[in-house]
Coordinates of C-alpha atoms and ligand atoms in Angstrom, one line a residue:
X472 CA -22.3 45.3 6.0
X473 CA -21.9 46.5 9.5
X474 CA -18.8 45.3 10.8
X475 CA -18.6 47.1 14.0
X476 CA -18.5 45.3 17.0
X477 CA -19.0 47.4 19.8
X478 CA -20.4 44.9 22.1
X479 CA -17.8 43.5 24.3
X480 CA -16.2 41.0 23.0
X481 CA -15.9 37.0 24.6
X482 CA -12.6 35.8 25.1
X483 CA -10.2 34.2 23.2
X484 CA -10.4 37.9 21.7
X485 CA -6.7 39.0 20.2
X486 CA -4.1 37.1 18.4
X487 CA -2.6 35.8 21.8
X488 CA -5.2 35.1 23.7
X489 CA -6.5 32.4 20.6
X490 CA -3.0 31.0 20.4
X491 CA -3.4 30.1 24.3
X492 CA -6.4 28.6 23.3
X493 CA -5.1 26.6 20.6
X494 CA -1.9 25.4 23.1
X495 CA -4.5 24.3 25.6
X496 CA -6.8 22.3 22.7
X497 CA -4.5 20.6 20.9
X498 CA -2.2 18.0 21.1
X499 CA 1.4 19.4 21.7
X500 CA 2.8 17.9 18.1
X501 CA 0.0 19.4 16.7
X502 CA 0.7 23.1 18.1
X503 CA 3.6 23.2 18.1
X504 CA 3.8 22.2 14.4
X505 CA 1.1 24.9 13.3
X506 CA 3.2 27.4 15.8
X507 CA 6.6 27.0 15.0
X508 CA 9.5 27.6 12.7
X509 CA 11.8 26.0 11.4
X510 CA 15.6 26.5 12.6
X511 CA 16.3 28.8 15.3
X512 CA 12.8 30.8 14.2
X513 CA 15.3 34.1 13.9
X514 CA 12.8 34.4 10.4
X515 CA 9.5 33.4 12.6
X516 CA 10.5 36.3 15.1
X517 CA 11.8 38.6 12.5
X518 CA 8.3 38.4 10.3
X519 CA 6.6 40.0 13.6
X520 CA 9.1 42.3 14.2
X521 CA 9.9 44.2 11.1
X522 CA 6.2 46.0 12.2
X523 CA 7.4 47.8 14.5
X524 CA 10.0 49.3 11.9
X525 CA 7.7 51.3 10.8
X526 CA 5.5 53.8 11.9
X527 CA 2.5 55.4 10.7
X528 CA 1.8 58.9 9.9
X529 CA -2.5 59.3 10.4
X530 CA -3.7 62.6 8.0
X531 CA -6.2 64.2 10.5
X532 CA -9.5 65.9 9.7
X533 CA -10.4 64.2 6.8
X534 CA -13.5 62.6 5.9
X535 CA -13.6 59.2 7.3
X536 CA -17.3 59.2 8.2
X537 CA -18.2 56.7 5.3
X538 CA -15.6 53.5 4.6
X539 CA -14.9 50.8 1.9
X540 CA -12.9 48.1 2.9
X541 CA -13.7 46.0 -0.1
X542 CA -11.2 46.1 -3.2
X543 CA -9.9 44.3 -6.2
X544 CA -8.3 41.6 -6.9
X545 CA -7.7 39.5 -10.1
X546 CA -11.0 41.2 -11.5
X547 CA -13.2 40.0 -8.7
X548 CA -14.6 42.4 -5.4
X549 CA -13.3 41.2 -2.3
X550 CA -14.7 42.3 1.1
X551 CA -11.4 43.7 2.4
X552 CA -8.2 43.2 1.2
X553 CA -7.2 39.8 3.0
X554 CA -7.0 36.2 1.5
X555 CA -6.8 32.9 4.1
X556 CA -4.1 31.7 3.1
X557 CA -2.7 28.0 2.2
X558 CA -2.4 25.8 5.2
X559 CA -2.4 21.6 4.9
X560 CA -4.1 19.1 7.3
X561 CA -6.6 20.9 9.1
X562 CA -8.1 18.2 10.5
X563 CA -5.6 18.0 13.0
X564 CA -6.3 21.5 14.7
X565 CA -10.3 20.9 14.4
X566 CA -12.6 17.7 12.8
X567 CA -14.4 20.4 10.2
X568 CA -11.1 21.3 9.3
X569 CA -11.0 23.5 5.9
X570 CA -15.5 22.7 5.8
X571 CA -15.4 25.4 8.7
X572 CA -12.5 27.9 7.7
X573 CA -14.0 27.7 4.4
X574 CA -17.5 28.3 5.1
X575 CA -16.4 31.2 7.6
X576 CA -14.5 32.9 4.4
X577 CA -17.5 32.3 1.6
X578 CA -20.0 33.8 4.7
X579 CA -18.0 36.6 4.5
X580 CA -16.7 37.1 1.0
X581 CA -12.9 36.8 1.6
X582 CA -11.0 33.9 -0.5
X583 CA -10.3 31.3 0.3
X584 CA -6.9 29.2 -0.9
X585 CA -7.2 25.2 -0.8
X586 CA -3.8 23.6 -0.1
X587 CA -2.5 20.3 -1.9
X588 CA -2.7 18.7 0.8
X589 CA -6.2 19.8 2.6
X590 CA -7.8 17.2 4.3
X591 CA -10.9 17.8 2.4
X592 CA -10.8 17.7 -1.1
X593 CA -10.6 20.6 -3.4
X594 CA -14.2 19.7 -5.2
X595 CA -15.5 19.7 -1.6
X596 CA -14.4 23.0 -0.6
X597 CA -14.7 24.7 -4.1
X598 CA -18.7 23.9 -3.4
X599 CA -18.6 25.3 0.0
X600 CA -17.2 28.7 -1.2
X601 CA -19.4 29.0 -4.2
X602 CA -19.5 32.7 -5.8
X603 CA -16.6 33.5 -3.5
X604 CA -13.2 33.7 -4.8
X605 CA -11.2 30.8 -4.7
X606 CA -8.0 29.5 -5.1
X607 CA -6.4 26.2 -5.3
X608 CA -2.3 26.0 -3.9
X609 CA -0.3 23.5 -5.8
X610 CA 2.7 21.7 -4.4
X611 CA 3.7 20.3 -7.7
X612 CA 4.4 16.8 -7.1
X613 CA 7.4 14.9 -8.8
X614 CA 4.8 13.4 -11.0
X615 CA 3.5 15.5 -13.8
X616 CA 0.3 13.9 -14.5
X617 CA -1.0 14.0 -11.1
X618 CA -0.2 18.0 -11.8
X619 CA -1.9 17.8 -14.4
X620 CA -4.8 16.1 -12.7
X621 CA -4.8 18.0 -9.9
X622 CA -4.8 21.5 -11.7
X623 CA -7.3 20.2 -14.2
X624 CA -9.9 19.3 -11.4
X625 CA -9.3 22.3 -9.8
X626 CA -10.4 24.3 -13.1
X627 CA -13.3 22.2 -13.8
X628 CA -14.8 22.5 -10.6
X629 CA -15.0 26.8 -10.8
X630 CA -11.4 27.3 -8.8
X631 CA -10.1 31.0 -10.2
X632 CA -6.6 31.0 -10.1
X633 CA -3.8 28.2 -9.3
X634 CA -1.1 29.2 -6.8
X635 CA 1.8 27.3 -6.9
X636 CA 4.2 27.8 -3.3
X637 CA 7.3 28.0 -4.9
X638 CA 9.5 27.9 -1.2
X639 CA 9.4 24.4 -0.8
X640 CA 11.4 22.0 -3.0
X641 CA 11.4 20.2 0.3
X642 CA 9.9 21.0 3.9
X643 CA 12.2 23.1 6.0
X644 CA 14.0 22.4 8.9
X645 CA 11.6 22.3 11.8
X646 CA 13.2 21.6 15.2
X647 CA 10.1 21.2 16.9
X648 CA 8.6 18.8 14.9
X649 CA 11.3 16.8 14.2
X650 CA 11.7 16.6 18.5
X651 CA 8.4 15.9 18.8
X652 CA 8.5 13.5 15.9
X653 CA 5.4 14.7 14.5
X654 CA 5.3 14.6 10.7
X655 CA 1.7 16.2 9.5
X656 CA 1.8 13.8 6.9
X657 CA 1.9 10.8 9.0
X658 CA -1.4 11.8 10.3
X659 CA -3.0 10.9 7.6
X660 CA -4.7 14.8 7.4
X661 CA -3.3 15.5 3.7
X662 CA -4.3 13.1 1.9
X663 CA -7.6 14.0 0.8
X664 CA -6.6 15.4 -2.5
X665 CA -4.6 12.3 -3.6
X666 CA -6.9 9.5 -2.8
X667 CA -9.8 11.3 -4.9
X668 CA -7.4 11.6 -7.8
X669 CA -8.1 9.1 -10.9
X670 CA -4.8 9.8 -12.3
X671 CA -3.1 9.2 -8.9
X672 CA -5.3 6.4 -8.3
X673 CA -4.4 4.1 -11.8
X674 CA -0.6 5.0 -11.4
X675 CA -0.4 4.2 -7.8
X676 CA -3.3 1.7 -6.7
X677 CA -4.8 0.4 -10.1
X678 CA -5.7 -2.9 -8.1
X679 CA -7.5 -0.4 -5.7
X680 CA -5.6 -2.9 -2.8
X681 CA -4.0 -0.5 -0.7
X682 CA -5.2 1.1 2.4
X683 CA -5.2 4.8 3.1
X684 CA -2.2 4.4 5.3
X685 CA -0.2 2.5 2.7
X686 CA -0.8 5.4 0.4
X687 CA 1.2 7.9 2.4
X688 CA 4.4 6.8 2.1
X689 CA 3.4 6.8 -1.7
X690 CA 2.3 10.4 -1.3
X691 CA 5.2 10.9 0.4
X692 CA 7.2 10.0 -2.4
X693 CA 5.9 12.4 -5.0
X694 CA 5.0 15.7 -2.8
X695 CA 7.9 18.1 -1.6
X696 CA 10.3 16.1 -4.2
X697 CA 9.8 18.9 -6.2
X698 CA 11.6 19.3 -9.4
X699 CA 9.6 22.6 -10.8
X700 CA 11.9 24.9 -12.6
X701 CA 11.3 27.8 -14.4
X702 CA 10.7 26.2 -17.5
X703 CA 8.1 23.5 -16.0
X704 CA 6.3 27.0 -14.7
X705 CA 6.0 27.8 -18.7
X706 CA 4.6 24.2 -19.1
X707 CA 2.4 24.7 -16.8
X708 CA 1.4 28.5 -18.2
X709 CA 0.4 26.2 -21.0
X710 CA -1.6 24.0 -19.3
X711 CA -4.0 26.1 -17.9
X712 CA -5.6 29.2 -18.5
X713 CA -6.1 30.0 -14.7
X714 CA -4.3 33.0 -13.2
X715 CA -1.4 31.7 -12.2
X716 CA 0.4 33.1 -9.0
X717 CA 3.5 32.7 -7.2
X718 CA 3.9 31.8 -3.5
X719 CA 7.3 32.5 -1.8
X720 CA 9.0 35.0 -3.6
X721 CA 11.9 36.7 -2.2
X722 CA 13.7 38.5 -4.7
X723 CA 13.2 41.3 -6.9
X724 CA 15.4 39.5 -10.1
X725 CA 12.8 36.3 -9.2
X726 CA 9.6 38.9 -8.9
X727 CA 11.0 40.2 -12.4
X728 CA 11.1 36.8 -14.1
X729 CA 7.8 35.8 -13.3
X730 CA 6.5 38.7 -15.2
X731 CA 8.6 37.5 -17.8
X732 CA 7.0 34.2 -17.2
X733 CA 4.0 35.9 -17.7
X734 CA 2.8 34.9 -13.9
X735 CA -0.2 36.5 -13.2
X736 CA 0.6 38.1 -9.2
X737 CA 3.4 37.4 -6.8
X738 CA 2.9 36.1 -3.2
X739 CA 5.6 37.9 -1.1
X740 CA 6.6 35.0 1.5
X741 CA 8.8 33.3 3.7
X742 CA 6.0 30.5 4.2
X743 CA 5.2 31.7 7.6
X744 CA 9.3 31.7 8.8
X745 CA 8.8 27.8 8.4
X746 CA 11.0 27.1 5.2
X747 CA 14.7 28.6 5.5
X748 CA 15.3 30.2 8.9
X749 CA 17.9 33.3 8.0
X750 CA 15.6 34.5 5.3
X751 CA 15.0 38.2 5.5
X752 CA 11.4 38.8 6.5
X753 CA 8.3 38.7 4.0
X754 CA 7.6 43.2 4.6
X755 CA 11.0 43.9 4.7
X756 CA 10.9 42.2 1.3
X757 CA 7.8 43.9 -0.2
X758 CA 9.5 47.5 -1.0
X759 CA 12.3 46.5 -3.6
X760 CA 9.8 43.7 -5.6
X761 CA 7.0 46.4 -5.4
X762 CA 9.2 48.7 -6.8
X763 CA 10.2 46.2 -9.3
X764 CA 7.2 45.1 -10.6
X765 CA 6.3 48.5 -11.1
X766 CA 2.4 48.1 -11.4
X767 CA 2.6 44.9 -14.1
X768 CA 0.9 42.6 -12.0
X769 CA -0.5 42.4 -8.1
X770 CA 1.8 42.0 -5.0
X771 CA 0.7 39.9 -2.2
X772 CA 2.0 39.6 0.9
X773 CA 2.0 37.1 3.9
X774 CA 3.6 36.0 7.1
X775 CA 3.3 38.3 10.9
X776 CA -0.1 39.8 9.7
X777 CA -2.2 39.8 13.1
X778 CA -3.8 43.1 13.7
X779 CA -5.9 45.8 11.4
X780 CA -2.9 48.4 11.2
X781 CA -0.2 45.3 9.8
X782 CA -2.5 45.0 6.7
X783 CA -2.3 48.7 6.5
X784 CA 1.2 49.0 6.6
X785 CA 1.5 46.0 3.8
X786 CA -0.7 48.1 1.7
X787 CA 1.4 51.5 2.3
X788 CA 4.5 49.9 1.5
X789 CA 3.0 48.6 -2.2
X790 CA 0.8 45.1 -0.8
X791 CA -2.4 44.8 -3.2
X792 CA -3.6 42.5 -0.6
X793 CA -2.4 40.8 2.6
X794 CA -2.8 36.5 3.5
X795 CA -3.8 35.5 6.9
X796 CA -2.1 31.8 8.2
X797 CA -2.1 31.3 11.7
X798 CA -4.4 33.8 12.8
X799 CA -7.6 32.2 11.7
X800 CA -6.0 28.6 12.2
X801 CA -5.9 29.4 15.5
X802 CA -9.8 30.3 15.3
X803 CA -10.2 26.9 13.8
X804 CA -9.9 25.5 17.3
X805 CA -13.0 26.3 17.9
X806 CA -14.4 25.6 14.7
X807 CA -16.1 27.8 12.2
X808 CA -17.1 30.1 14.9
X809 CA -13.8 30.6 16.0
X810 CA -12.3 31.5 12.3
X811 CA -15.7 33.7 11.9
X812 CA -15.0 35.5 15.4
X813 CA -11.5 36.2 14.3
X814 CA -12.2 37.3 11.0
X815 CA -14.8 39.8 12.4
X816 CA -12.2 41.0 14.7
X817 CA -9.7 41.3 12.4
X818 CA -12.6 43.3 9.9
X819 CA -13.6 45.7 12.6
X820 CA -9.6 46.1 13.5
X821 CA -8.8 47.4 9.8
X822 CA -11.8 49.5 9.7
X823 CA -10.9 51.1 12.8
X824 CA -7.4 51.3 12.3
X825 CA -8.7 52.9 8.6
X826 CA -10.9 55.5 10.0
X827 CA -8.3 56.7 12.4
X828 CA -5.3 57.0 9.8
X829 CA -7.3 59.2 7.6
X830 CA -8.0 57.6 4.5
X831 CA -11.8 56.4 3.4
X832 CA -10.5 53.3 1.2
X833 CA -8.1 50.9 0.6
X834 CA -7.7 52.0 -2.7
X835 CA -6.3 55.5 -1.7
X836 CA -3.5 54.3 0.8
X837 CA -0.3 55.2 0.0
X838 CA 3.1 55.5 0.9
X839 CA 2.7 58.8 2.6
X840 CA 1.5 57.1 5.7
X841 CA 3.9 55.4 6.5
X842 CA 8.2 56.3 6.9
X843 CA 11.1 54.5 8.7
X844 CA 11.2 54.3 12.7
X845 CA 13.2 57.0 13.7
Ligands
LIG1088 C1 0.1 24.9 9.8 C2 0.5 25.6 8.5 C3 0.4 24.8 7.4 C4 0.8 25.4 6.1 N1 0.5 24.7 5.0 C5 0.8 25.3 3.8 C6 0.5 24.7 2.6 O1 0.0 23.6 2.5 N2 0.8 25.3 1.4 C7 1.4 26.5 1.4 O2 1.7 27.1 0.3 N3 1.7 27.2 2.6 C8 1.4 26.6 3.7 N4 1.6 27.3 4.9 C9 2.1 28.7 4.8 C10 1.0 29.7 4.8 O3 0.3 29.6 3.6 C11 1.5 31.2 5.0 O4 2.5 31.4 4.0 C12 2.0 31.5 6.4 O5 1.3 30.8 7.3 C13 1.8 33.0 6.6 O6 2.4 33.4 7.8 P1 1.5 33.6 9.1 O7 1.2 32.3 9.7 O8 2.5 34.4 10.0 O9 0.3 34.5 8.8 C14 1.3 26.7 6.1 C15 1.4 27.5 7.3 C16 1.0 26.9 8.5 C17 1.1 27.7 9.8
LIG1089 O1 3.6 22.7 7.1 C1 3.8 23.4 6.0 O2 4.1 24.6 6.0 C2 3.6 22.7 4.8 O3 3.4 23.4 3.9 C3 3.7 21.2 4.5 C4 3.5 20.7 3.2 C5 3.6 19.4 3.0 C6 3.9 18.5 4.0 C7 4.1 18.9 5.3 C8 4.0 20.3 5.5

């Protein structure tokens, strides 16, 4: 695949530039709930930040001349070693919603991870992604037959791994939203997985009576009450023979125990700085639970990535692969061309950015590229 761009390239063209664009498309409690963070966004600022901590040390004169972006993950190929990640209701930054982020990602063999509450349902997008790597994000909801259901669908329909998003027993404090009094929910955007649910559907509607818009307060009342513990994660282990991973992982002891738990890879995360503000930021996390994990299973990383050399710098400090949220989000604004355009960018960024630090693959970065800011 030729992923060189060398043409100039239309505007919105970097990370900032398709935020503006987003700000000036959508409605403000719509932006400002995909921008912000929750508290005083010290976590939010600190995800970007932590960066610039470190520096890069390029090897020179070494053959770069042929590249391979493409790596492993959870036995499949992947074109380069990025994920979309998780993100809800995306019919409110663009009407294709997760049709066009999803098609972008199939088009261009990198995975693809359905949220709980997408506003298309999972069977929908699992279709749209075919051969392409796919996972589906579980909030478990306070109702473990709708789990159930929901995981079970999810498996039948060809999904290859369940991640549940372990930050969010409830949604975090969000200052912004809560001022604007704009509660994604409310939209009506996440409910697509819920109202195509049999299970959900004979507990909560058997009469088949109530209106969409009744039903969210009754999704309301089962997501984000979340009473998953450890020993509901071995239940679940049970349930399914998916790979199972962890979202929102913090702490080496917690990185440690889901081995135990036999968890099958570990999303570094802070949930994009938009679950406890304070938290320490998702890179400055990475070293100790890489170190920790010592090789058992894959470590994943997410929150701040926007440019090619951030994804290299995850992977020198121990990352087996990187997840993208608001980048391509923000490319949803204009639709599938938008995510494609920033995917493309963000392809020919890390090959670039691979060429010039010396090292032909993914595979061989290591942790002699990169060292503390002095
Ligand atoms: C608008 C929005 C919605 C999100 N929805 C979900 C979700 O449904 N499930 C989930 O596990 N994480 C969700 N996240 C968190 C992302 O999966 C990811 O952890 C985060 O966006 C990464 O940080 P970044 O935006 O700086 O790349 C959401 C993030 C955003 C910005
Ligand atoms: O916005 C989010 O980050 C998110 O994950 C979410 C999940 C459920 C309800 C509202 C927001």
């Amino acid at each position: 695949m030729t992923i060189l761009k060398l043409e100039p390239s239309s505007e919105p063209f970097t990370y900032e530039q398709w935020e503006e664009l987003a700000k000036t498309k959508l409605t403000k409690g719509a932006f400002d709930y995909v921008q912000s963070g929750s508290g005083a966004e010290e976590t939010l600022i600190k995800n970007r930040e932590v960066f610039s901590q470190w520096d890069l040390l390029p090897y020179v004169l070494t053959n770069v001349e042929e590249r391979d972006l493409s790596t492993n993950l959870l036995n499949r190929k992947i074109a380069a070693p990025f994920l979309l990640a998780p993100v809800g209701f995306q019919t409110v930054v663009h009407p294709d919603g997760e049709r066009a982020s999803a098609s972008s990602a199939s088009k261009l063999n990198i995975p693809y991870i359905t949220s709980t509450v997408s506003s298309v349902a999972l069977e929908e997008v699992s279709k749209i992604m075919q051969d392409t790597p796919h996972y589906f994000q579980l909030y478990w909801p306070n109702d473990d037959d709708v789990a159930t259901s929901l995981v079970k669908r999810a498996e039948s329909v060809g999904y290859d791994a369940i991640v549940v998003t372990v930050d969010t027993p409830l949604l975090g404090w969000r200052e912004k939203d809560l001022h604007n009094g704009y509660f994604p929910m409310e939209t009506g955007a996440g409910m697509a997985n819920f109202v195509s649910d049999p299970v959900f559907q004979a507990k909560y509607n058997s009469d088949d009576l109530l209106e969409d818009s009744e039903l969210i307060p009754v999704i309301r009342n089962i997501l984000l009450k979340q009473n998953l513990t450890w020993e509901k994660l071995a239940w679940l282990r049970e349930q399914t023979s998916l790979p199972i991973l962890l979202k929102g992982i913090l702490r080496a002891d917690d990185a440690a125990k889901a081995v135990q738990f036999g968890i099958d890879a570990i999303i570094v995360s802070n949930h994009g700085g938009r679950q406890l503000d304070g938290v320490r930021s998702s890179l400055s996390a990475l070293p100790a639970i890489v170190e920790e994990v010592n090789g058992e299973i894959p470590v994943l990383v997410d929150g701040g990535i926007r440019r090619g050399s951030d994804i290299i710098k995850a992977i020198a400090l121990g990352a087996d692969a990187v997840l993208l949220g608001r980048p391509y989000v923000y490319g949803l604004a204009n639709g599938e061309a938008g995510v494609t355009d920033v995917l493309k960018n963000l392809l020919s960024d890390l090959d670039t950015s691979l060429a010039i630090v010396g090292i032909p693959t993914i595979q061989m970065i290591d942790q002699s590229i990169i060292e503390e800011k002095r």
